[in-house]
PDB file of C-alpha atoms in Angstrom:
ATOM      1  CA  ALA A   1      89.774 -45.305 -11.421  1.00  0.00           C
ATOM      2  CA  TYR A   2      87.458 -47.926 -12.874  1.00  0.00           C
ATOM      3  CA  CYS A   3      84.230 -48.167 -10.925  1.00  0.00           C
ATOM      4  CA  GLY A   4      81.812 -49.665 -13.411  1.00  0.00           C
ATOM      5  CA  SER A   5      80.257 -49.143 -16.793  1.00  0.00           C
ATOM      6  CA  VAL A   6      77.087 -48.049 -18.514  1.00  0.00           C
ATOM      7  CA  GLY A   7      74.669 -50.719 -19.775  1.00  0.00           C
ATOM      8  CA  ARG A   8      71.116 -51.014 -21.030  1.00  0.00           C
ATOM      9  CA  LYS A   9      68.168 -52.379 -19.123  1.00  0.00           C
ATOM     10  CA  LYS A  10      64.675 -52.279 -20.632  1.00  0.00           C
ATOM     11  CA  GLY A  11      65.925 -49.836 -23.265  1.00  0.00           C
ATOM     12  CA  LYS A  12      67.242 -47.302 -20.739  1.00  0.00           C
ATOM     13  CA  LEU A  13      70.833 -46.481 -19.958  1.00  0.00           C
ATOM     14  CA  VAL A  14      71.761 -47.584 -16.441  1.00  0.00           C
ATOM     15  CA  TRP A  15      74.942 -47.422 -14.415  1.00  0.00           C
ATOM     16  CA  MET A  16      76.506 -50.838 -13.930  1.00  0.00           C
ATOM     17  CA  SER A  17      78.521 -50.966 -10.724  1.00  0.00           C
ATOM     18  CA  GLY A  18      80.861 -53.768 -11.745  1.00  0.00           C
ATOM     19  CA  VAL A  19      79.596 -55.853  -8.807  1.00  0.00           C
ATOM     20  CA  TYR A  20      77.762 -59.079  -9.524  1.00  0.00           C
ATOM     21  CA  GLU A  21      74.045 -58.643  -8.908  1.00  0.00           C
ATOM     22  CA  ARG A  22      73.961 -61.468  -6.343  1.00  0.00           C
ATOM     23  CA  TYR A  23      76.527 -59.583  -4.247  1.00  0.00           C
ATOM     24  CA  ARG A  24      74.707 -56.251  -4.360  1.00  0.00           C
ATOM     25  CA  SER A  25      72.606 -55.201  -1.438  1.00  0.00           C
ATOM     26  CA  LEU A  26      69.964 -52.539  -1.024  1.00  0.00           C
ATOM     27  CA  SER A  27      70.697 -49.366   0.772  1.00  0.00           C
ATOM     28  CA  ASP A  28      68.620 -49.255   3.946  1.00  0.00           C
ATOM     29  CA  LYS A  29      67.618 -45.752   2.972  1.00  0.00           C
ATOM     30  CA  GLU A  30      66.474 -46.462  -0.595  1.00  0.00           C
ATOM     31  CA  PHE A  31      63.044 -47.934   0.186  1.00  0.00           C
ATOM     32  CA  PHE A  32      62.535 -45.386   2.958  1.00  0.00           C
ATOM     33  CA  LYS A  33      63.317 -42.436   0.656  1.00  0.00           C
ATOM     34  CA  ASN A  34      61.029 -43.904  -1.987  1.00  0.00           C
ATOM     35  CA  ALA A  35      58.210 -44.305   0.578  1.00  0.00           C
ATOM     36  CA  ILE A  36      58.545 -40.672   1.599  1.00  0.00           C
ATOM     37  CA  SER A  37      58.440 -39.646  -2.065  1.00  0.00           C
ATOM     38  CA  ILE A  38      55.291 -41.732  -2.507  1.00  0.00           C
ATOM     39  CA  ARG A  39      53.696 -40.053   0.499  1.00  0.00           C
ATOM     40  CA  VAL A  40      54.524 -36.586  -0.821  1.00  0.00           C
ATOM     41  CA  GLU A  41      53.266 -37.383  -4.330  1.00  0.00           C
ATOM     42  CA  ILE A  42      50.037 -38.979  -3.040  1.00  0.00           C
ATOM     43  CA  THR A  43      49.386 -35.963  -0.809  1.00  0.00           C
ATOM     44  CA  ARG A  44      50.040 -33.606  -3.725  1.00  0.00           C
ATOM     45  CA  LEU A  45      47.719 -35.558  -6.047  1.00  0.00           C
ATOM     46  CA  MET A  46      44.896 -35.885  -3.527  1.00  0.00           C
ATOM     47  CA  ALA A  47      45.026 -32.168  -2.704  1.00  0.00           C
ATOM     48  CA  SER A  48      44.593 -31.246  -6.362  1.00  0.00           C
ATOM     49  CA  ASP A  49      41.110 -30.218  -7.506  1.00  0.00           C
ATOM     50  CA  LYS A  50      41.943 -31.596 -10.951  1.00  0.00           C
ATOM     51  CA  VAL A  51      42.519 -35.086  -9.561  1.00  0.00           C
ATOM     52  CA  VAL A  52      39.983 -35.335  -6.728  1.00  0.00           C
ATOM     53  CA  PRO A  53      37.042 -32.913  -6.687  1.00  0.00           C
ATOM     54  CA  LYS A  54      36.086 -31.569  -3.267  1.00  0.00           C
ATOM     55  CA  ALA A  55      32.942 -33.706  -3.171  1.00  0.00           C
ATOM     56  CA  TYR A  56      35.097 -36.874  -3.201  1.00  0.00           C
ATOM     57  CA  ARG A  57      37.909 -35.744  -0.882  1.00  0.00           C
ATOM     58  CA  LEU A  58      36.491 -37.079   2.355  1.00  0.00           C
ATOM     59  CA  MET A  59      35.614 -40.462   0.872  1.00  0.00           C
ATOM     60  CA  SER A  60      38.656 -40.994  -1.300  1.00  0.00           C
ATOM     61  CA  ALA A  61      41.501 -38.557  -0.724  1.00  0.00           C
ATOM     62  CA  VAL A  62      41.659 -38.653   3.075  1.00  0.00           C
ATOM     63  CA  PRO A  63      41.924 -42.474   3.345  1.00  0.00           C
ATOM     64  CA  THR A  64      44.478 -42.570   0.518  1.00  0.00           C
ATOM     65  CA  VAL A  65      46.698 -39.991   2.207  1.00  0.00           C
ATOM     66  CA  ALA A  66      46.307 -41.897   5.498  1.00  0.00           C
ATOM     67  CA  THR A  67      47.433 -45.115   3.771  1.00  0.00           C
ATOM     68  CA  ALA A  68      50.524 -43.343   2.397  1.00  0.00           C
ATOM     69  CA  ARG A  69      51.289 -42.126   5.919  1.00  0.00           C
ATOM     70  CA  GLU A  70      50.808 -45.650   7.261  1.00  0.00           C
ATOM     71  CA  LEU A  71      53.255 -46.955   4.625  1.00  0.00           C
ATOM     72  CA  VAL A  72      56.013 -44.720   5.987  1.00  0.00           C
ATOM     73  CA  ASN A  73      55.072 -45.562   9.588  1.00  0.00           C
ATOM     74  CA  ASN A  74      55.248 -49.315   8.939  1.00  0.00           C
ATOM     75  CA  ILE A  75      58.690 -48.956   7.380  1.00  0.00           C
ATOM     76  CA  GLU A  76      59.897 -46.908  10.356  1.00  0.00           C
ATOM     77  CA  THR A  77      58.514 -49.515  12.741  1.00  0.00           C
ATOM     78  CA  ALA A  78      60.156 -52.352  10.782  1.00  0.00           C
ATOM     79  CA  ASN A  79      63.500 -50.594  11.066  1.00  0.00           C
ATOM     80  CA  ALA A  80      63.023 -50.210  14.819  1.00  0.00           C
ATOM     81  CA  PHE A  81      63.479 -53.981  15.186  1.00  0.00           C
ATOM     82  CA  TYR A  82      67.113 -55.007  14.869  1.00  0.00           C
ATOM     83  CA  PRO A  83      67.451 -58.598  13.587  1.00  0.00           C
ATOM     84  CA  ASN A  84      69.597 -59.852  16.468  1.00  0.00           C
ATOM     85  CA  THR A  85      66.823 -62.074  17.860  1.00  0.00           C
ATOM     86  CA  ALA A  86      64.248 -64.309  16.211  1.00  0.00           C
ATOM     87  CA  HIS A  87      61.535 -61.993  17.565  1.00  0.00           C
ATOM     88  CA  GLY A  88      63.241 -58.968  15.967  1.00  0.00           C
ATOM     89  CA  VAL A  89      63.411 -60.720  12.591  1.00  0.00           C
ATOM     90  CA  LEU A  90      59.753 -61.784  12.764  1.00  0.00           C
ATOM     91  CA  GLN A  91      58.605 -58.297  13.738  1.00  0.00           C
ATOM     92  CA  ARG A  92      60.679 -56.685  11.003  1.00  0.00           C
ATOM     93  CA  LYS A  93      59.204 -59.037   8.405  1.00  0.00           C
ATOM     94  CA  HIS A  94      55.700 -58.443   9.784  1.00  0.00           C
ATOM     95  CA  TYR A  95      55.919 -54.661   9.416  1.00  0.00           C
ATOM     96  CA  LEU A  96      57.534 -54.938   5.981  1.00  0.00           C
ATOM     97  CA  THR A  97      54.590 -57.154   4.957  1.00  0.00           C
ATOM     98  CA  LEU A  98      52.205 -54.471   6.211  1.00  0.00           C
ATOM     99  CA  ALA A  99      54.104 -51.863   4.189  1.00  0.00           C
ATOM    100  CA  ILE A 100      53.785 -54.022   1.061  1.00  0.00           C
ATOM    101  CA  ALA A 101      50.052 -54.309   1.749  1.00  0.00           C
ATOM    102  CA  ASN A 102      49.888 -50.497   2.068  1.00  0.00           C
ATOM    103  CA  CYS A 103      51.370 -50.203  -1.431  1.00  0.00           C
ATOM    104  CA  TYR A 104      48.683 -52.505  -2.827  1.00  0.00           C
ATOM    105  CA  HIS A 105      45.993 -50.500  -0.981  1.00  0.00           C
ATOM    106  CA  LEU A 106      47.306 -47.319  -2.605  1.00  0.00           C
ATOM    107  CA  VAL A 107      47.121 -48.945  -6.032  1.00  0.00           C
ATOM    108  CA  GLN A 108      43.521 -49.984  -5.304  1.00  0.00           C
ATOM    109  CA  ASP A 109      42.628 -46.478  -4.091  1.00  0.00           C
ATOM    110  CA  LEU A 110      43.992 -44.919  -7.267  1.00  0.00           C
ATOM    111  CA  GLN A 111      42.196 -47.527  -9.374  1.00  0.00           C
ATOM    112  CA  THR A 112      38.943 -46.690  -7.555  1.00  0.00           C
ATOM    113  CA  LEU A 113      39.328 -43.006  -8.435  1.00  0.00           C
ATOM    114  CA  LYS A 114      39.566 -44.027 -12.086  1.00  0.00           C
ATOM    115  CA  ASP A 115      36.638 -46.470 -11.814  1.00  0.00           C
ATOM    116  CA  ILE A 116      34.342 -43.877 -10.207  1.00  0.00           C
ATOM    117  CA  GLY A 117      34.420 -42.067 -13.509  1.00  0.00           C
ATOM    118  CA  LEU A 118      36.148 -38.892 -12.433  1.00  0.00           C
ATOM    119  CA  PRO A 119      37.716 -36.942 -15.312  1.00  0.00           C
ATOM    120  CA  ILE A 120      41.275 -37.918 -14.356  1.00  0.00           C
ATOM    121  CA  ASN A 121      44.334 -37.482 -16.530  1.00  0.00           C
ATOM    122  CA  LEU A 122      45.940 -40.926 -16.160  1.00  0.00           C
ATOM    123  CA  ASN A 123      49.339 -39.472 -17.037  1.00  0.00           C
ATOM    124  CA  ARG A 124      49.341 -37.871 -13.578  1.00  0.00           C
ATOM    125  CA  PHE A 125      49.165 -41.364 -12.052  1.00  0.00           C
ATOM    126  CA  GLU A 126      51.960 -42.817 -14.176  1.00  0.00           C
ATOM    127  CA  ASN A 127      54.762 -41.545 -11.938  1.00  0.00           C
ATOM    128  CA  ILE A 128      53.129 -42.751  -8.723  1.00  0.00           C
ATOM    129  CA  ALA A 129      52.375 -46.154 -10.293  1.00  0.00           C
ATOM    130  CA  GLU A 130      56.066 -46.597 -11.148  1.00  0.00           C
ATOM    131  CA  MET A 131      57.076 -45.488  -7.660  1.00  0.00           C
ATOM    132  CA  LEU A 132      54.688 -48.003  -6.068  1.00  0.00           C
ATOM    133  CA  GLU A 133      55.966 -50.810  -8.301  1.00  0.00           C
ATOM    134  CA  LYS A 134      59.530 -49.985  -7.330  1.00  0.00           C
ATOM    135  CA  GLU A 135      58.600 -49.751  -3.633  1.00  0.00           C
ATOM    136  CA  ILE A 136      56.937 -53.174  -3.656  1.00  0.00           C
ATOM    137  CA  ALA A 137      60.051 -54.721  -5.230  1.00  0.00           C
ATOM    138  CA  LEU A 138      62.359 -52.963  -2.748  1.00  0.00           C
ATOM    139  CA  LEU A 139      60.254 -53.981   0.249  1.00  0.00           C
ATOM    140  CA  ARG A 140      60.038 -57.599  -0.905  1.00  0.00           C
ATOM    141  CA  ALA A 141      63.790 -57.771  -1.373  1.00  0.00           C
ATOM    142  CA  THR A 142      64.327 -56.228   2.057  1.00  0.00           C
ATOM    143  CA  LYS A 143      61.826 -58.602   3.652  1.00  0.00           C
ATOM    144  CA  ASN A 144      63.464 -61.629   2.019  1.00  0.00           C
ATOM    145  CA  GLY A 145      66.862 -60.401   3.216  1.00  0.00           C
ATOM    146  CA  ALA A 146      65.786 -59.998   6.847  1.00  0.00           C
ATOM    147  CA  ARG A 147      67.679 -62.704   8.686  1.00  0.00           C
ATOM    148  CA  LEU A 148      69.228 -63.232  12.063  1.00  0.00           C
ATOM    149  CA  THR A 149      72.621 -61.551  12.101  1.00  0.00           C
ATOM    150  CA  LYS A 150      75.479 -64.073  11.836  1.00  0.00           C
ATOM    151  CA  ASP A 151      77.335 -62.640  14.800  1.00  0.00           C
ATOM    152  CA  THR A 152      74.250 -63.078  16.931  1.00  0.00           C
ATOM    153  CA  VAL A 153      73.779 -66.716  15.920  1.00  0.00           C
ATOM    154  CA  GLY A 154      77.391 -67.560  16.788  1.00  0.00           C
ATOM    155  CA  GLU A 155      77.203 -65.685  20.074  1.00  0.00           C
ATOM    156  CA  ARG A 156      73.926 -67.389  20.967  1.00  0.00           C
ATOM    157  CA  ILE A 157      75.363 -70.854  20.223  1.00  0.00           C
ATOM    158  CA  SER A 158      78.422 -70.085  22.356  1.00  0.00           C
ATOM    159  CA  GLN A 159      76.221 -68.834  25.179  1.00  0.00           C
ATOM    160  CA  LEU A 160      74.026 -71.955  25.044  1.00  0.00           C
ATOM    161  CA  GLU A 161      77.094 -74.221  25.020  1.00  0.00           C
ATOM    162  CA  LEU A 162      78.393 -72.454  28.145  1.00  0.00           C
ATOM    163  CA  GLU A 163      75.018 -72.785  29.845  1.00  0.00           C
ATOM    164  CA  LEU A 164      74.858 -76.482  28.909  1.00  0.00           C
ATOM    165  CA  ALA A 165      78.341 -77.061  30.324  1.00  0.00           C
ATOM    166  CA  GLU A 166      77.317 -75.268  33.525  1.00  0.00           C
ATOM    167  CA  LEU A 167      74.152 -77.384  33.820  1.00  0.00           C
ATOM    168  CA  LYS A 168      76.169 -80.581  33.313  1.00  0.00           C
ATOM    169  CA  ARG A 169      78.636 -79.466  35.985  1.00  0.00           C
ATOM    170  CA  LEU A 170      75.802 -78.691  38.415  1.00  0.00           C
ATOM    171  CA  ASN A 171      74.159 -82.045  37.634  1.00  0.00           C
ATOM    172  CA  GLU A 172      77.423 -83.864  38.460  1.00  0.00           C
ATOM    173  CA  LEU A 173      77.650 -82.058  41.810  1.00  0.00           C
ATOM    174  CA  SER A 174      74.204 -83.188  42.945  1.00  0.00           C
TER     175      SER A 174
END
């Protein structure tokens, strides 16, 4: 059965789903899986003597690993808020914004390691840089897509209309 085709994007072969891009949505798990991969890769890099010498671990590696952990925690917290109330939507967007900020902090931490003058092979950072770029894009798209669920809006309007009718009825009785 036909499910899609293969196309090119930025010179690489990619699977084209056959669904218009505006109708595609992100998997809830995609940015979470990517964040976990970032955390694992950051931890692996910071534990390496070739990347961060022991003399710099406390100042540089420990905060960087903590930021990667915080990235995953902020995403988990954002997903704890279901967008069925305005408060839930605002909280979800807030924690997704914090997760985006964590990604930028990680980029700055890695840049600082380079700027300190440590003998770092920049090729080791290439993979994590791509992962962080992808994560920022995924989180932004998720944040922009966080809206009040349609069912909730309709239910809330119906509930308010019933309450208004009840208040009018009570007002007529008095």
